[in-house]
mmCIF file of C-alpha atoms and ligand atoms in Angstrom:
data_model
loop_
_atom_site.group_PDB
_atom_site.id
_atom_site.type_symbol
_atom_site.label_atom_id
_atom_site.label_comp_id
_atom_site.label_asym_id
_atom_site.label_seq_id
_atom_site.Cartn_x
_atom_site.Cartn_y
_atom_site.Cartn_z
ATOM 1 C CA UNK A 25 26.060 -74.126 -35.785
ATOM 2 C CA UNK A 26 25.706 -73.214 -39.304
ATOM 3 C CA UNK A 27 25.927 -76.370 -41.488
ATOM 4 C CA UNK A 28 27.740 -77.435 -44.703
ATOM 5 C CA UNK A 29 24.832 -78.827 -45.902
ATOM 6 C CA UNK A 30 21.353 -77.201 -44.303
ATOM 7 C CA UNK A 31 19.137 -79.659 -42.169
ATOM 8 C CA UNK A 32 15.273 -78.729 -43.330
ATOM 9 C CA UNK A 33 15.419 -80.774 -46.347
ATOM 10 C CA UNK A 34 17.596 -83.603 -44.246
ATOM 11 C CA UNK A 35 14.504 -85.661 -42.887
ATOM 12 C CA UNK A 36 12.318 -84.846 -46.027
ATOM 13 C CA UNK A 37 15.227 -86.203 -48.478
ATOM 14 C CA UNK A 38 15.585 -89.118 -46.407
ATOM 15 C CA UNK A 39 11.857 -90.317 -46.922
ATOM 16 C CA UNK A 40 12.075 -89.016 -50.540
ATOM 17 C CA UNK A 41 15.076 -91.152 -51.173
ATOM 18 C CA UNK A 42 13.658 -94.093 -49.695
ATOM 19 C CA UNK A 43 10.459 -93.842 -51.689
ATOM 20 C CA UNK A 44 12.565 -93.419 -55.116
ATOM 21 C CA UNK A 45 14.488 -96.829 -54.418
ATOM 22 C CA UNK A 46 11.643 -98.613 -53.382
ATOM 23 C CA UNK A 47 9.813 -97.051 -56.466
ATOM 24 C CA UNK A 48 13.014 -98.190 -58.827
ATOM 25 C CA UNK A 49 13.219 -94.545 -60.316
ATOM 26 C CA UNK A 50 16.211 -93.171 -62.377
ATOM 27 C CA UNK A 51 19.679 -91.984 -60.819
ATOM 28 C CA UNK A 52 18.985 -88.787 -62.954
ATOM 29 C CA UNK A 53 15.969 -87.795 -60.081
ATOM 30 C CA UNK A 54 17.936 -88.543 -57.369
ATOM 31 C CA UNK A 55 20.694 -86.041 -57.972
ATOM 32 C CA UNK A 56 17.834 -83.954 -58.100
ATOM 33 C CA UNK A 57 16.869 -84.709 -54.699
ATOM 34 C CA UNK A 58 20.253 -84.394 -53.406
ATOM 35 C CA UNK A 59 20.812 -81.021 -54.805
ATOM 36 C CA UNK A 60 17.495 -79.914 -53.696
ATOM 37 C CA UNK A 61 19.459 -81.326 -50.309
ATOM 38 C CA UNK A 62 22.293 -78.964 -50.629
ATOM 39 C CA UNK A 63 20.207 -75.648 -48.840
ATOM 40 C CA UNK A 64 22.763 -73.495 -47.030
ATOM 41 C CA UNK A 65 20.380 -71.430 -45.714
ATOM 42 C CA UNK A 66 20.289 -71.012 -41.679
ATOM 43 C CA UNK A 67 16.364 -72.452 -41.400
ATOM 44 C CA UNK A 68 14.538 -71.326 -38.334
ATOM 45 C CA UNK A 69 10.948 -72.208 -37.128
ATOM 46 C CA UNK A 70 9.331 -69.637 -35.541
ATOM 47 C CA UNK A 71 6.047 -70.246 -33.760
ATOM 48 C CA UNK A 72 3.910 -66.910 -32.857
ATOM 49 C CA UNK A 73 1.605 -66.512 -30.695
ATOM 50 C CA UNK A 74 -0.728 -64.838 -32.601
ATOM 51 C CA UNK A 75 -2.357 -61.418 -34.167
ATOM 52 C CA UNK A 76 -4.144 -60.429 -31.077
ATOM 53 C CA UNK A 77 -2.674 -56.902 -31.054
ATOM 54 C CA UNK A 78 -1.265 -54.508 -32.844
ATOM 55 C CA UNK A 79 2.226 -54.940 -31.111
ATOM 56 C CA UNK A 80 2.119 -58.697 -32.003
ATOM 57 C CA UNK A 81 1.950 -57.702 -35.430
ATOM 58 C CA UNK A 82 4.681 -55.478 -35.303
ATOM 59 C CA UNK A 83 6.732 -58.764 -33.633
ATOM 60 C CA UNK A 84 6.003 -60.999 -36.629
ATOM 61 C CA UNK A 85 7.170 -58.426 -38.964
ATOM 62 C CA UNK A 86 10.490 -57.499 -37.108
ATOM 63 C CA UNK A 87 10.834 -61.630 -37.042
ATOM 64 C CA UNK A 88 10.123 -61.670 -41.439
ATOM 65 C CA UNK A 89 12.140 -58.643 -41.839
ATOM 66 C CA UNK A 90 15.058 -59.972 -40.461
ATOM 67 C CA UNK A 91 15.021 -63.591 -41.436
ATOM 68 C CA UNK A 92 15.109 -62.943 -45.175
ATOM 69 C CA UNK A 93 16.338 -65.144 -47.940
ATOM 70 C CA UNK A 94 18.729 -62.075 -48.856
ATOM 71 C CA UNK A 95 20.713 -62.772 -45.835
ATOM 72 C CA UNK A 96 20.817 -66.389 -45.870
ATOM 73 C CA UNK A 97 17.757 -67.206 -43.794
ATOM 74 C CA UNK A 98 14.522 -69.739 -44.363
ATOM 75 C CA UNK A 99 12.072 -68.666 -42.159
ATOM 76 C CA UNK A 100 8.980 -71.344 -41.551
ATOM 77 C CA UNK A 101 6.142 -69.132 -39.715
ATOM 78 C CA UNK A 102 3.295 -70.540 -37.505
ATOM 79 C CA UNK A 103 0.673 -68.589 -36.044
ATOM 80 C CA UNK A 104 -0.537 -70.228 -32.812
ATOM 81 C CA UNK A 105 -3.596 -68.378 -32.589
ATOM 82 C CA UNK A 106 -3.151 -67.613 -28.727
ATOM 83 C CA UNK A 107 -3.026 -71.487 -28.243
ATOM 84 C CA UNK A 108 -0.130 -73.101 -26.627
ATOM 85 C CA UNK A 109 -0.658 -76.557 -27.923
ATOM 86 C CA UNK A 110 -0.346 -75.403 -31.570
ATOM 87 C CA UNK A 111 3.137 -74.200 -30.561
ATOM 88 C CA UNK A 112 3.945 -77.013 -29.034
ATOM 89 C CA UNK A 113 2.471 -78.982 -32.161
ATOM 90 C CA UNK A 114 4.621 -76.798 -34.220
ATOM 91 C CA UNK A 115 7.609 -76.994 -32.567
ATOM 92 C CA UNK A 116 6.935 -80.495 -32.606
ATOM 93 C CA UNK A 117 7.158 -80.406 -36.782
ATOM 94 C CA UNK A 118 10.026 -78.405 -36.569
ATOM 95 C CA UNK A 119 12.094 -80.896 -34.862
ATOM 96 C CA UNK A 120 10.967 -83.615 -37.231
ATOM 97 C CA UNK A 121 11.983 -81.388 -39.770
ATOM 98 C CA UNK A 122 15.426 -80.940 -38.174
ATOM 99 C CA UNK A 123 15.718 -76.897 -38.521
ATOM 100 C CA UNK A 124 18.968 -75.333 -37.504
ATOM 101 C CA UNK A 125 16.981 -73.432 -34.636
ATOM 102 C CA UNK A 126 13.802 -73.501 -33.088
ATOM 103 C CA UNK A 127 12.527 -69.640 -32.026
ATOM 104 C CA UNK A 128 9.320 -69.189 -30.316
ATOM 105 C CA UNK A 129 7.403 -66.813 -28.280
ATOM 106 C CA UNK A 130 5.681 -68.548 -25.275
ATOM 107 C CA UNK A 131 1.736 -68.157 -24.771
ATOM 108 C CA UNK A 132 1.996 -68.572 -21.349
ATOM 109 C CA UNK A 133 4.816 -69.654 -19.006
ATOM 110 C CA UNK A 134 3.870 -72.845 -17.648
ATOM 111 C CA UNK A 135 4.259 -76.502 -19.181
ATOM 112 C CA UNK A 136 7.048 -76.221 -21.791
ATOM 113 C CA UNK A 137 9.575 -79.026 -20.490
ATOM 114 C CA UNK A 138 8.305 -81.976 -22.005
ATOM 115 C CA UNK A 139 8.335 -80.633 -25.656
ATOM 116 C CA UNK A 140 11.886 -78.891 -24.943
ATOM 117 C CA UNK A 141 13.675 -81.922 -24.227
ATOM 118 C CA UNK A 142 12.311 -83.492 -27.396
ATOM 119 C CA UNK A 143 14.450 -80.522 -28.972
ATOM 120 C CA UNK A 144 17.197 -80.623 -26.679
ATOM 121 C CA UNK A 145 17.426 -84.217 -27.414
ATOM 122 C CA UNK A 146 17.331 -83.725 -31.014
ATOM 123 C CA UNK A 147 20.887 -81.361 -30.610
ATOM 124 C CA UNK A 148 18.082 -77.901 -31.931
ATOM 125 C CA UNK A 149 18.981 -74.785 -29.966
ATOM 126 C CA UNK A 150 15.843 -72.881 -28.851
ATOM 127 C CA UNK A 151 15.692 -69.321 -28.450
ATOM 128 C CA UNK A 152 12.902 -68.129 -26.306
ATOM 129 C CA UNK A 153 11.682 -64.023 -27.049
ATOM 130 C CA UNK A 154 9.228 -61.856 -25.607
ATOM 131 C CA UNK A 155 7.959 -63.793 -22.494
ATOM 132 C CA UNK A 156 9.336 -66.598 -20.682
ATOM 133 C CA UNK A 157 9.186 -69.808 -19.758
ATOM 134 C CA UNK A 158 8.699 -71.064 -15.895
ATOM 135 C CA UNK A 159 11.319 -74.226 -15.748
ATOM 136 C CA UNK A 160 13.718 -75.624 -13.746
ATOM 137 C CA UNK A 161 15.919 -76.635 -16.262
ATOM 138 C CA UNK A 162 17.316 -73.657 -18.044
ATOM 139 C CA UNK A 163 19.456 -76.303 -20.471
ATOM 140 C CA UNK A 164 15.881 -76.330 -22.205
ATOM 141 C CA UNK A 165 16.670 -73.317 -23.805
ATOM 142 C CA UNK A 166 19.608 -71.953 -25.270
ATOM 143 C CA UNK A 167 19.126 -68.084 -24.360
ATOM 144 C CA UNK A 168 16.010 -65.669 -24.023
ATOM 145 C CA UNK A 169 15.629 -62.204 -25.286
ATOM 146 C CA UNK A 170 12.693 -60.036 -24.510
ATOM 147 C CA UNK A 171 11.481 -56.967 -21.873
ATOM 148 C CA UNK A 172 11.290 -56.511 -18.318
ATOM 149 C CA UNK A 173 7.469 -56.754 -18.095
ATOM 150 C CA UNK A 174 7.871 -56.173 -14.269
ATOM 151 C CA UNK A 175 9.928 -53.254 -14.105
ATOM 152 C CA UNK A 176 7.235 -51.844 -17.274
ATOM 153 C CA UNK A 177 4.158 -52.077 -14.383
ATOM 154 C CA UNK A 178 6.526 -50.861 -11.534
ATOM 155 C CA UNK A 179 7.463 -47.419 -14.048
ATOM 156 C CA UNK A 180 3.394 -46.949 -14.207
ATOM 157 C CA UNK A 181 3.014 -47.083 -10.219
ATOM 158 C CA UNK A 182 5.779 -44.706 -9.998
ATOM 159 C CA UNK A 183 4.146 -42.572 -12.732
ATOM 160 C CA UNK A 184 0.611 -42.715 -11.413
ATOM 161 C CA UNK A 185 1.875 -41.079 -7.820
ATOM 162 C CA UNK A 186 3.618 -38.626 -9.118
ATOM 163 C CA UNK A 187 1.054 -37.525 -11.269
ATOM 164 C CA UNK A 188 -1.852 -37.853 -8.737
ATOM 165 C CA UNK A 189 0.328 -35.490 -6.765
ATOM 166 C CA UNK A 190 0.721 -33.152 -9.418
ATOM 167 C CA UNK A 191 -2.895 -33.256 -9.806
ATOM 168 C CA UNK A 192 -3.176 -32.797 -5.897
ATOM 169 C CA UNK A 193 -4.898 -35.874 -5.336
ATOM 170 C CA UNK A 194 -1.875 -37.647 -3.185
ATOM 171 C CA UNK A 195 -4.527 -38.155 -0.805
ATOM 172 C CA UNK A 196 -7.789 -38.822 -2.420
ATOM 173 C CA UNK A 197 -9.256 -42.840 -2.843
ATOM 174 C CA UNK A 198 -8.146 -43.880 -6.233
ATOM 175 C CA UNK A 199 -9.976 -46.640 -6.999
ATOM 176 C CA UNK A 200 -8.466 -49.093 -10.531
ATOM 177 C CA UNK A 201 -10.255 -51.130 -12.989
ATOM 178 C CA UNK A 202 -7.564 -53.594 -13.624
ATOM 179 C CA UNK A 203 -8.016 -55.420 -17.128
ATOM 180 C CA UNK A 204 -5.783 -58.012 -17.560
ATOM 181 C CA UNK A 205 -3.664 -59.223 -20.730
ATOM 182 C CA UNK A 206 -3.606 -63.094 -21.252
ATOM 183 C CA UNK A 207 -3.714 -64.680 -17.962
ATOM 184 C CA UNK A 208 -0.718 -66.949 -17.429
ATOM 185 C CA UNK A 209 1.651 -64.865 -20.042
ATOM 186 C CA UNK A 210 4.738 -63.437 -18.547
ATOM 187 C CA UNK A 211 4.172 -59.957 -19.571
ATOM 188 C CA UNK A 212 0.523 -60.393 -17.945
ATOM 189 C CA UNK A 213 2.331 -61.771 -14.392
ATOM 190 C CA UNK A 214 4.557 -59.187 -14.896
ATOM 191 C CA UNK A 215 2.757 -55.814 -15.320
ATOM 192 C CA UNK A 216 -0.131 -57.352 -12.490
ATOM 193 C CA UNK A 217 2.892 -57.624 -9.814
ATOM 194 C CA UNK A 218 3.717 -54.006 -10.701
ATOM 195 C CA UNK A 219 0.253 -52.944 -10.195
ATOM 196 C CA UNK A 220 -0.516 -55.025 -7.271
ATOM 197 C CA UNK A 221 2.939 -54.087 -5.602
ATOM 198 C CA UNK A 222 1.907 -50.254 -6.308
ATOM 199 C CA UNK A 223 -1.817 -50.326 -4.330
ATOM 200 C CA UNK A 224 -0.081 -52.220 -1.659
ATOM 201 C CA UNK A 225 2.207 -49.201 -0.935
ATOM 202 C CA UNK A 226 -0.435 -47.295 -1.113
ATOM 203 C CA UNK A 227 -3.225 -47.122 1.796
ATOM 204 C CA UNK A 228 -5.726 -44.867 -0.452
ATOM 205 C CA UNK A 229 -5.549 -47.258 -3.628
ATOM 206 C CA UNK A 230 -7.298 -49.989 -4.420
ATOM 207 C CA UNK A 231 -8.130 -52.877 -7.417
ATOM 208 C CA UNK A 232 -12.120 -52.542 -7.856
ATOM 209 C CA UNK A 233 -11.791 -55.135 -9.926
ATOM 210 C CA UNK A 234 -9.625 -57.711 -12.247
ATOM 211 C CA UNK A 235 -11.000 -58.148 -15.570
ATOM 212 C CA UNK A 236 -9.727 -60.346 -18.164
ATOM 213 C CA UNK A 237 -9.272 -58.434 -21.315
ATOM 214 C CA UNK A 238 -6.942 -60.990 -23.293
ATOM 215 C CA UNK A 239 -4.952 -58.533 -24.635
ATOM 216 C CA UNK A 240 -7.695 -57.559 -27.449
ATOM 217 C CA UNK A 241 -9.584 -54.561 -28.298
ATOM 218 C CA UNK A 242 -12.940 -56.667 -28.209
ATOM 219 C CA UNK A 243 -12.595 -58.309 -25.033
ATOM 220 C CA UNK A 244 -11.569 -55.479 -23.350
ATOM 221 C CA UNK A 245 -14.423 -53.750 -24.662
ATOM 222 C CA UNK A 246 -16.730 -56.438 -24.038
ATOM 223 C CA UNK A 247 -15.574 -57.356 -20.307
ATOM 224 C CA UNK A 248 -15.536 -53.734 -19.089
ATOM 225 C CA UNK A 249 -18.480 -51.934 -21.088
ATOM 226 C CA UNK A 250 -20.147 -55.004 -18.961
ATOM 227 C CA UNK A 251 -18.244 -53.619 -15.849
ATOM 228 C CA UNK A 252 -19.730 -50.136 -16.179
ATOM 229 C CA UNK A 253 -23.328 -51.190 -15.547
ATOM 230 C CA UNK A 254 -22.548 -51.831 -11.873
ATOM 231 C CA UNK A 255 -19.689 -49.673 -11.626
ATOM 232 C CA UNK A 256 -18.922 -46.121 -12.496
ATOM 233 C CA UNK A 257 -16.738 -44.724 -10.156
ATOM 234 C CA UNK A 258 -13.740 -45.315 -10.939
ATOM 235 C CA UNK A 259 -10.459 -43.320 -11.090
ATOM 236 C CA UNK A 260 -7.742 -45.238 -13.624
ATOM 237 C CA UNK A 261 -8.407 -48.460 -15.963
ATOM 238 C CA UNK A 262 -4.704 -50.008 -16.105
ATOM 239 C CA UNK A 263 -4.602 -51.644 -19.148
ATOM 240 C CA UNK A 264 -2.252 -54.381 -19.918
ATOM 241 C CA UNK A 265 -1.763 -53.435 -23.280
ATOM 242 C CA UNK A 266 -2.760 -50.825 -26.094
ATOM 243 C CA UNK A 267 -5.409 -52.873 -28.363
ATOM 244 C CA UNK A 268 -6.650 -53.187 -24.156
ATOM 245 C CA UNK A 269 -7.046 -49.425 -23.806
ATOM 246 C CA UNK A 270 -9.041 -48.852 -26.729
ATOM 247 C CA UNK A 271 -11.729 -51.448 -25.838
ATOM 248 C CA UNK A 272 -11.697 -49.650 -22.750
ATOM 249 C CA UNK A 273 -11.859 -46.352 -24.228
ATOM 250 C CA UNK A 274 -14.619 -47.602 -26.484
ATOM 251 C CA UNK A 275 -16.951 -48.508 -23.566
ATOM 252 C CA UNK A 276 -16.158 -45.653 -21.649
ATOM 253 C CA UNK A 277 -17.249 -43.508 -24.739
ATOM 254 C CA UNK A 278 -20.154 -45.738 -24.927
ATOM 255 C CA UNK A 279 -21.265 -45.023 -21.382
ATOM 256 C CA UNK A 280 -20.628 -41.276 -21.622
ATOM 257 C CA UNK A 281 -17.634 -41.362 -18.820
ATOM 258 C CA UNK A 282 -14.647 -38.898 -19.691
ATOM 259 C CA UNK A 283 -11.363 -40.309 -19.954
ATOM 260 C CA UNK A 284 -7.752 -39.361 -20.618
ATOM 261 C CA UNK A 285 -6.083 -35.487 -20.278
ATOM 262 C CA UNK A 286 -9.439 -33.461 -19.439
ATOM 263 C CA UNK A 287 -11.197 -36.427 -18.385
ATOM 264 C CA UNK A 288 -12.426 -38.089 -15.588
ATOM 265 C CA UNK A 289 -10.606 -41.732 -15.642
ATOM 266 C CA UNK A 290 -6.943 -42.000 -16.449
ATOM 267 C CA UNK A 291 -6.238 -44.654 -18.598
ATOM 268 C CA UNK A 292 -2.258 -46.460 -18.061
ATOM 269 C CA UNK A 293 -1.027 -48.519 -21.250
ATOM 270 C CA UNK A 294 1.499 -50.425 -22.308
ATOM 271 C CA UNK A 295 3.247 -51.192 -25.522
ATOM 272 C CA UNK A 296 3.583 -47.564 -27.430
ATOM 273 C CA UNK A 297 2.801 -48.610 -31.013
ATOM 274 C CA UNK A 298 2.352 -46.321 -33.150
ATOM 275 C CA UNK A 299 -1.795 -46.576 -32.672
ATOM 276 C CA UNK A 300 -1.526 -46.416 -28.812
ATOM 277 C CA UNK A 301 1.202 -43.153 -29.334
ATOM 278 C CA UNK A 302 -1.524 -41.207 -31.370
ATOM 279 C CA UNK A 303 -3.871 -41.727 -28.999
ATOM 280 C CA UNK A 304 -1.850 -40.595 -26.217
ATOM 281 C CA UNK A 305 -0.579 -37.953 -28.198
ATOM 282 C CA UNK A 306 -3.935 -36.755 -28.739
ATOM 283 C CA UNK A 307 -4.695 -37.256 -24.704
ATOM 284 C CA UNK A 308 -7.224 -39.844 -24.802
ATOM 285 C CA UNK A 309 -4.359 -41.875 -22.959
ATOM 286 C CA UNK A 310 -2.301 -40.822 -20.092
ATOM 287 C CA UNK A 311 0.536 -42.827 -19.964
ATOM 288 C CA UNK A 312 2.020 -45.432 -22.424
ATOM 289 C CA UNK A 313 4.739 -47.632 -20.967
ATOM 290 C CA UNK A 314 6.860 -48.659 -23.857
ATOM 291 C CA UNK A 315 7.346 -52.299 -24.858
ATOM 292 C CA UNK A 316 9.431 -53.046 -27.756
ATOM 293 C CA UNK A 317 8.613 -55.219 -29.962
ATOM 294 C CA UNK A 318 11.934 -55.509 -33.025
ATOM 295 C CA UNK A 319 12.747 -58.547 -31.031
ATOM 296 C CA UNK A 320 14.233 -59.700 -35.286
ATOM 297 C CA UNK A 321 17.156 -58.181 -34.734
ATOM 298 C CA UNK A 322 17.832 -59.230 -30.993
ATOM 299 C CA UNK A 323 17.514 -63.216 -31.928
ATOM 300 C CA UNK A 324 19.559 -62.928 -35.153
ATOM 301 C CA UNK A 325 22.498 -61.573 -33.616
ATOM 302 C CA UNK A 326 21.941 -64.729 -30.686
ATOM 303 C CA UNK A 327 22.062 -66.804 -33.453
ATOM 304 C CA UNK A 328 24.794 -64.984 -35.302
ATOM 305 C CA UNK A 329 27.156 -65.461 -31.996
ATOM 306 C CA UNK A 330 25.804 -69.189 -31.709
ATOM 307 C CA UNK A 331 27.264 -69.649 -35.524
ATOM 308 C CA UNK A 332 30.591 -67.867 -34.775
ATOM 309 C CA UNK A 333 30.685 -70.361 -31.902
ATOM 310 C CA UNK A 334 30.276 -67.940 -29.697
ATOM 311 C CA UNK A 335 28.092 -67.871 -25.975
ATOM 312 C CA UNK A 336 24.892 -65.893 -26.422
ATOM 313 C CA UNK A 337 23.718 -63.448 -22.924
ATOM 314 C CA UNK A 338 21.120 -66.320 -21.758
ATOM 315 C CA UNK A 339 19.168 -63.638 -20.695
ATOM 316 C CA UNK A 340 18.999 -59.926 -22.659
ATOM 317 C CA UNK A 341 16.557 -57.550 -21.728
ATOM 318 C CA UNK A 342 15.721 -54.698 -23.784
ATOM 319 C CA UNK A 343 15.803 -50.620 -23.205
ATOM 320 C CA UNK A 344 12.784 -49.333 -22.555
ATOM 321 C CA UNK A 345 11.244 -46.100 -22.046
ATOM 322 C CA UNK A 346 7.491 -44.778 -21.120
ATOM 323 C CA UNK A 347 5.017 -41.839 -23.274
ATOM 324 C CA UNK A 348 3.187 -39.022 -22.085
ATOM 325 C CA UNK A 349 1.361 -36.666 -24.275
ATOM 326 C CA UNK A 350 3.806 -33.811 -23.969
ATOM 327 C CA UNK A 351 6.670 -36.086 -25.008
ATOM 328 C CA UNK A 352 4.781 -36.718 -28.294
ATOM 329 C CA UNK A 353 4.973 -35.274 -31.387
ATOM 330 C CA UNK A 354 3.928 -36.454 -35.125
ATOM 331 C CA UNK A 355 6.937 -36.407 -36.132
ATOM 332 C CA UNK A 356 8.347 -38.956 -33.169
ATOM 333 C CA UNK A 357 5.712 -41.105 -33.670
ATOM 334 C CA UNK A 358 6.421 -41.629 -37.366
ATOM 335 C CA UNK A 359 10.162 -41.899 -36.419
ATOM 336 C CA UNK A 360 9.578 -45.332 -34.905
ATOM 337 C CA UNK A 361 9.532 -48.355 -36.435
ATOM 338 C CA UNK A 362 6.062 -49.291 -34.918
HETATM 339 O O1 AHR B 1 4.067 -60.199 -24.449
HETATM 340 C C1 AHR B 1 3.953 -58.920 -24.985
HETATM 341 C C2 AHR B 1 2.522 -58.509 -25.022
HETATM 342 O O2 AHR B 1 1.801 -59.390 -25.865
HETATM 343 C C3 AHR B 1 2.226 -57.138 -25.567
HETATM 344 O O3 AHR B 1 2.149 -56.154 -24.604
HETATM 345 C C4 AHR B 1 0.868 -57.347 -26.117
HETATM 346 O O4 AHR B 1 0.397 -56.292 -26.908
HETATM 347 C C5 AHR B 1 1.041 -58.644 -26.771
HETATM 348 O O5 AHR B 1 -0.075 -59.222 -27.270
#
């Protein structure tokens, strides 16, 4: 797909050039124009979802880190601030602005067809990471690359049993705060089916309640310190994500209820950063379900097959393993790369 002559500057030259002959100026500032024209570069628009966590972060970086100048690559960034319809405003600009590929990371799954065709219509591959996209027309996107969010809430079920056997507790009521990531996001639909498929199979489980922590430390902390006024007994908080788990943590500290190793509530998370991996380390969580976030790497070499001509997996998922704190050391913690 790669282009003798890069696209970015394509629409942008066009209106540039126009203006300069309708403004009479001097051959000498056209070539200028045209050479500004000549970009070789492989341009891709990204469009984030956000900052909300700590993993998200880790996302955009694997995302600059790989697209560098260095290696041939103009990266435009936005940051959709949890919003879909500034992604789908951005992706909008990037068509206009004709980039060699569009790459995004959906907010939630529904209501993405209208904009893709616009790009599909325009000839721009998209690439789709992290979650996905609910369509029935899968030539809207050129391939997807991200985790198996399901399979990440069905290792925590299997984890929890085995551990509440250990424990001896096969048998007791466990009774689960749920707290949610963004509702509507496939890593959220994902990691709730695991849970909910988990206290189904299990008579002495149940959900006291579904909060809706957003994937944020201060939401978390806001909708289940709120929880714990009504509510004390309760056995595990399954939280979507880390940034989740410490507003938990921080409300369960706030109430005086012991959590983690020694404690009295076991708290699941997911992600494994490098902030949720201390904490587990130290015991304050049980279990950290791993999701990776270097998804950099995993579109370039999509896009690196697309410009060899080649035809991309349409769907990759990534390797993933899950924490507890006798697997972790200092030393394995700093050995990641987030
Ligand atoms: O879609 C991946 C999820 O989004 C991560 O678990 C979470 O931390 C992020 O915000």
């Amino acid at each position: 797909m790669k282009k003798s002559c890069g696209k970015k500057y394509g629409f942008l030259t066009a209106v540039i050039l126009a203006a300069l002959g309708s403004t009479g100026c001097t051959g000498g500032s056209r070539e200028a124009v045209q050479t500004e024209a000549e970009n070789e570069n492989i341009v891709i628009g990204f469009s984030e979802v956000g900052a909300e966590s700590d993993w998200r972060v880790a996302n955009t970086e694997s995302m600059r880190n790989t697209f560098t100048e260095e290696k041939g690559y103009e990266l435009m960034f936005n940051d959709a601030k949890q919003k879909q319809e500034n992604q789908i405003s951005a992706i909008r600009n990037y068509i206009l602005q004709a980039v060699d590929y569009i790459v995004f990371a959906p907010a939630v799954e529904e209501g993405w067809d209208e904009v893709l065709q616009e790009a599909k219509d325009a000839g721009i591959p998209v690439i789709i990471m992290d979650r996905m996209i609910n369509t029935e027309d899968e030539s809207l996107f050129t391939a997807w690359e991200g985790s198996d969010f399901y399979a990440e809430g069905v290792t925590a079920m299997e984890w929890l049993e085995e551990y509440l056997e250990e424990q001896g507790r096969a048998d007791e009521e466990i009774s689960i705060l749920h707290v949610k990531g963004t509702v509507g996001a496939t890593s959220q639909i994902g990691r709730t089916e695991g849970l909910e498929n988990g206290v189904a199979a299990h008579e002495n489980w149940e959900i006291a309640a579904c909060l809706e922590g957003e994937y944020t430390q201060a939401k978390t902390y806001e909708v289940v310190a709120e929880y714990l006024e009504t509510d004390t007994d309760i056995d595990v908080i399954y939280c979507e994500n880390d940034n989740s788990a410490f507003g938990a943590i921080q409300a369960l500290e706030e109430a005086g209820i012991s959590y983690g190793v020694d404690g009295d509530v076991i708290i699941i998370s997911f992600d494994a950063t490098e902030a949720g991996l201390t904490a587990c380390m130290n015991g304050q969580i049980n279990l950290d379900v791993e999701c990776n976030p270097l998804n950099g790497p995993r579109v370039e070499m999509i896009i690196q097959q697309l410009e060899n001509g080649e035809t991309p997996e349409k769907y990759s998922y990534v390797d993933e393993t899950y924490f507890v704190p006798e697997d972790l050391t200092e030393d394995l913690i700093a050995s990641r790369e987030y």
